[in-house]
PDB file of C-alpha atoms in Angstrom:
ATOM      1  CA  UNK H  24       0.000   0.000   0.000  1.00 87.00           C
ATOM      2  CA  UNK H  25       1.274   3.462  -1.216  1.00 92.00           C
ATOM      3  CA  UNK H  26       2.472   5.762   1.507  1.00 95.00           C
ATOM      4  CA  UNK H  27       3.368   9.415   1.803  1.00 96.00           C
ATOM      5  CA  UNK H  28       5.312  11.637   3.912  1.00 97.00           C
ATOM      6  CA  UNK H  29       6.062  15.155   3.595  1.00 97.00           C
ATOM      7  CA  UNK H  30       8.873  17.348   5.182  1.00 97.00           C
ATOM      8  CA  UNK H  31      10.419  20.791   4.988  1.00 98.00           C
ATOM      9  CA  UNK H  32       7.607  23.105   6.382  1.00 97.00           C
ATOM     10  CA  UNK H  33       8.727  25.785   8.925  1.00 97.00           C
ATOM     11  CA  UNK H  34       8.019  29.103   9.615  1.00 98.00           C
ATOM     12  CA  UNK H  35       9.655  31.758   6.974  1.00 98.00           C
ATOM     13  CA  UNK H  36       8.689  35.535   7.019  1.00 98.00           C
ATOM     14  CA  UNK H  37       7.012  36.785   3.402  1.00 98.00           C
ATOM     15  CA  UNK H  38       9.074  37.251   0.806  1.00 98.00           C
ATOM     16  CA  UNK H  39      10.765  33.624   1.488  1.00 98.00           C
ATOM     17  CA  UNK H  40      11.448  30.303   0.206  1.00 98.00           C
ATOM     18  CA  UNK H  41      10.775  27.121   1.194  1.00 98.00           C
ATOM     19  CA  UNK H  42      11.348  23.528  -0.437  1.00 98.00           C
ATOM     20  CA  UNK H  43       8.780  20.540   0.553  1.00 98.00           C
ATOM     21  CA  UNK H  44       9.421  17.287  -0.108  1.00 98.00           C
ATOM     22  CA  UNK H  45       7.172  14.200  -0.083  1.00 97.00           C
ATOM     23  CA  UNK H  46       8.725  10.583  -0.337  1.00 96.00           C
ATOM     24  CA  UNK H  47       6.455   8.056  -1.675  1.00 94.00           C
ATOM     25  CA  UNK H  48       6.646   4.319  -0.753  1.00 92.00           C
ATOM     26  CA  UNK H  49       6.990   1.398  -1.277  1.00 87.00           C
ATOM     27  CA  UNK H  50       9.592   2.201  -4.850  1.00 77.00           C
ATOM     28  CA  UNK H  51       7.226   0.042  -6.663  1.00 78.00           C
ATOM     29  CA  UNK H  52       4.272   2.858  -6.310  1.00 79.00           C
ATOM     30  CA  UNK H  53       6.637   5.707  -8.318  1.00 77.00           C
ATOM     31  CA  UNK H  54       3.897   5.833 -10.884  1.00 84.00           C
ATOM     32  CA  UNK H  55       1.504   7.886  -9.577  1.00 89.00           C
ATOM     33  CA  UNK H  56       0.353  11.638 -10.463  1.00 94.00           C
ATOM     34  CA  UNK H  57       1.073  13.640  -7.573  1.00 96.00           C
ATOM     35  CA  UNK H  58      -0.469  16.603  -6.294  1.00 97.00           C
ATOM     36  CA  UNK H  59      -0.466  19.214  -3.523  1.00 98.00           C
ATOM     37  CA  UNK H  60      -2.852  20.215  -1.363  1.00 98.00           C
ATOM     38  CA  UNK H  61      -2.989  22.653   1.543  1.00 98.00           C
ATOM     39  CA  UNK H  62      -5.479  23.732   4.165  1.00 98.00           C
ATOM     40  CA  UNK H  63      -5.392  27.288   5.835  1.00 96.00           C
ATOM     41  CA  UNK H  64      -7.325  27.616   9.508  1.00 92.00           C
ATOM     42  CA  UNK H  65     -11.468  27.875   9.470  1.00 94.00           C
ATOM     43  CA  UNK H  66     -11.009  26.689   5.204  1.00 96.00           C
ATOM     44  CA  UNK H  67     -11.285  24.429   2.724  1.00 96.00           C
ATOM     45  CA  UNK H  68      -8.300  21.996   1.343  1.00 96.00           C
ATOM     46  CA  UNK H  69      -7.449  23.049  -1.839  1.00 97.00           C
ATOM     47  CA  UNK H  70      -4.905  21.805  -4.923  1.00 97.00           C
ATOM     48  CA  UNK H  71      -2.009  24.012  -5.559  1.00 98.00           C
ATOM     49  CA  UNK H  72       0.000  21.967  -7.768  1.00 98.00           C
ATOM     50  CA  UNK H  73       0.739  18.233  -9.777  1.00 97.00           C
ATOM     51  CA  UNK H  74       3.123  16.406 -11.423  1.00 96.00           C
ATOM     52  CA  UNK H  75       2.651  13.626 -13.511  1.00 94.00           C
ATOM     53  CA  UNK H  76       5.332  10.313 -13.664  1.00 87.00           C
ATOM     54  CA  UNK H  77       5.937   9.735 -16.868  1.00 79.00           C
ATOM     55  CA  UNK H  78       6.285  12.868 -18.610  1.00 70.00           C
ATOM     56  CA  UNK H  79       6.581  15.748 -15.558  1.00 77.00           C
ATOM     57  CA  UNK H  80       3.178  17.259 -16.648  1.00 93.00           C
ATOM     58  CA  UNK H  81       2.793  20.245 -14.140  1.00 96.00           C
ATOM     59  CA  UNK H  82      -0.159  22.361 -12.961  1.00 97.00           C
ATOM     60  CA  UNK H  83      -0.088  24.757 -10.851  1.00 97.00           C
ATOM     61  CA  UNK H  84      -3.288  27.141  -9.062  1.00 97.00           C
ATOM     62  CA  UNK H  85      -3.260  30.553 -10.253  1.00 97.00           C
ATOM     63  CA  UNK H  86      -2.654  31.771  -6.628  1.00 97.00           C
ATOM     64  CA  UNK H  87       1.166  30.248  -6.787  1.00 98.00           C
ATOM     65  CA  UNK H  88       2.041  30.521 -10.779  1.00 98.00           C
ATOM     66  CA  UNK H  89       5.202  31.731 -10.783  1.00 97.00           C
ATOM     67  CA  UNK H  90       6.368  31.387  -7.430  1.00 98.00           C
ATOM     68  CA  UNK H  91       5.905  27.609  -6.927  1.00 98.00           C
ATOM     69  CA  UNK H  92       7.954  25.076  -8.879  1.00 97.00           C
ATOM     70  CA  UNK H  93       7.138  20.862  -8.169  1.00 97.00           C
ATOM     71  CA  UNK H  94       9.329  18.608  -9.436  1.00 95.00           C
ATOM     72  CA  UNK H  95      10.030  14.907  -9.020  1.00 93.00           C
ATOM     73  CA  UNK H  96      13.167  12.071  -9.103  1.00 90.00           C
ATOM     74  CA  UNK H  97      11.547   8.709  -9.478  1.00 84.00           C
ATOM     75  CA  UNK H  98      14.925   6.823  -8.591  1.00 85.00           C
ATOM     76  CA  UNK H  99      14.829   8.576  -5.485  1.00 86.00           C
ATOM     77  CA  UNK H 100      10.505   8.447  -5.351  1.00 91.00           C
ATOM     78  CA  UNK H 101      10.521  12.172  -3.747  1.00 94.00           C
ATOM     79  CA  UNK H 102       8.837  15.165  -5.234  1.00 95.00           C
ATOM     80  CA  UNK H 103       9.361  18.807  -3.823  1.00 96.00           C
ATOM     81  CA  UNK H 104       7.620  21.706  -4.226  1.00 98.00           C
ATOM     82  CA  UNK H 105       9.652  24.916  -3.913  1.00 98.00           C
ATOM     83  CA  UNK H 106       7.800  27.938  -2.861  1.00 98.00           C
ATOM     84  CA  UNK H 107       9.574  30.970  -3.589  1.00 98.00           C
ATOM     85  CA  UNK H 108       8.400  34.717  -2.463  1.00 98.00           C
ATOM     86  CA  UNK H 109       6.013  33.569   0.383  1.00 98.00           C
ATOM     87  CA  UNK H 110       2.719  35.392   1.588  1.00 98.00           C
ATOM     88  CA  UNK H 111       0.989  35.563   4.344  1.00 97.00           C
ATOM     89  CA  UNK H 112      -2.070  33.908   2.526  1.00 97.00           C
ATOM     90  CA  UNK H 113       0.223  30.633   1.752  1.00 98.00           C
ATOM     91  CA  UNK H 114      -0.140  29.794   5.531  1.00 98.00           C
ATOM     92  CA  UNK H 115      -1.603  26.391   6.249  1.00 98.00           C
ATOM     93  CA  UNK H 116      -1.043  22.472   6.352  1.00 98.00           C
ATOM     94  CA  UNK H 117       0.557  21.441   2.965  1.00 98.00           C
ATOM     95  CA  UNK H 118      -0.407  17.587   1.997  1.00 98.00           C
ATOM     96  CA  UNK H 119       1.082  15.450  -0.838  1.00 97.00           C
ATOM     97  CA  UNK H 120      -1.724  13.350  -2.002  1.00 97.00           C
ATOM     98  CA  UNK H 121      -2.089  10.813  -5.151  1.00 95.00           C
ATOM     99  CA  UNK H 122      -4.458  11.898  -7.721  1.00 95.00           C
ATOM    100  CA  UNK H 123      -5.955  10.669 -10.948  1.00 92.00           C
ATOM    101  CA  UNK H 124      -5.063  13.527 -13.251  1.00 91.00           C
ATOM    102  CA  UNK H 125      -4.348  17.303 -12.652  1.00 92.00           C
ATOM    103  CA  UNK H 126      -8.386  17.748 -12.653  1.00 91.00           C
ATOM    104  CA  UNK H 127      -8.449  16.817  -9.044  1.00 93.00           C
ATOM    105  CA  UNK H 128      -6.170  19.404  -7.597  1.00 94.00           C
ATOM    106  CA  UNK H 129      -7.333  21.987 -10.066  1.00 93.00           C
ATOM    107  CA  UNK H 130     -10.667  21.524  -8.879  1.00 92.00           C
ATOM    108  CA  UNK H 131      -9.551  20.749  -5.115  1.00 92.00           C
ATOM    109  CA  UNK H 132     -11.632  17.650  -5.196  1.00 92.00           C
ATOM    110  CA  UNK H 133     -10.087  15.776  -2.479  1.00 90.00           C
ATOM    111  CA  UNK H 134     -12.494  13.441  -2.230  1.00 91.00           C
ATOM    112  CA  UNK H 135     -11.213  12.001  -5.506  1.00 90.00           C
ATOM    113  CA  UNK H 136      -7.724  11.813  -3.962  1.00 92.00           C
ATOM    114  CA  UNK H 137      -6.204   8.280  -3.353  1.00 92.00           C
ATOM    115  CA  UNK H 138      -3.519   8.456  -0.849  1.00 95.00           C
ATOM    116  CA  UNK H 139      -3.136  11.250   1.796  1.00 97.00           C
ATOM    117  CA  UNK H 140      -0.101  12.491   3.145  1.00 97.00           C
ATOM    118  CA  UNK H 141       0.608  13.577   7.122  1.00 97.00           C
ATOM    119  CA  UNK H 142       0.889  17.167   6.015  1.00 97.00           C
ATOM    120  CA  UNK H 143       3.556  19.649   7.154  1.00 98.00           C
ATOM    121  CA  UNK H 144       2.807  23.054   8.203  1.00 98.00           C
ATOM    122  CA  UNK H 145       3.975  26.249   6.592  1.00 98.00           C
ATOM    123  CA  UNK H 146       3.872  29.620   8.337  1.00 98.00           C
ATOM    124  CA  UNK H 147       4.392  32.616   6.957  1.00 98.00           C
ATOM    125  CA  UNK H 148       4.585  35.757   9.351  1.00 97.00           C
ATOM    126  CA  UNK H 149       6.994  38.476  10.133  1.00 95.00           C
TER     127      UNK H 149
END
């Protein structure tokens, strides 16, 4: 059974940059579309960005164009998601999830998602 684990939140002050990673397991479950999730306090999860496994197909929310990047080694089964030029609003619980295709995260329909990460939190505040 697939499993997921996330690192690298923290607190950063705006402006900064963090790098998330999320290890999937066992090596034999590297095929899987992965996507990104997070939750702020009092709302809604929603998708902020997917990669696919076989050809690095990327989406990415309109609220982090630009200043998020995902990417993924399949020898090493991690993806990370660098956030660059942090805001206030991209406080919350980030989750790695499995997904279908990049429909699920661009319409945050987590009930669609497979596999749910542990989340790590993300603060950003000066």
């Amino acid at each position: 059974q697939v499993q997921l684990v996330e690192s690298g939140g923290g607190l950063v002050q705006p402006g900064g940059s963090l790098r998330l990673s999320c290890v999937v397991s066992p090596v034999t479950e590297s095929y899987w579309t992965i996507g990104w999730f997070r939750q702020a306090p009092g709302k809604n999860r929603e998708g902020v960005s997917c990669i696919t496994a076989s050809d690095d197909d990327t989406y990415y929310a309109d609220s982090v164009k630009g200043r998020f990047i995902i990417s993924r080694d399949n020898v090493k089964n991690t993806i990370w998601l660098q956030m660059n030029d942090l805001k206030t609003e991209d406080t919350g619980v980030y989750y790695c999830a499995t997904i279908k295709d990049w429909t699920v995260v661009a319409g945050s329909a987590t009930s669609l998602v497979g596999t749910w990460g542990q989340g790590t939190q993300v603060t950003v505040s000066s």
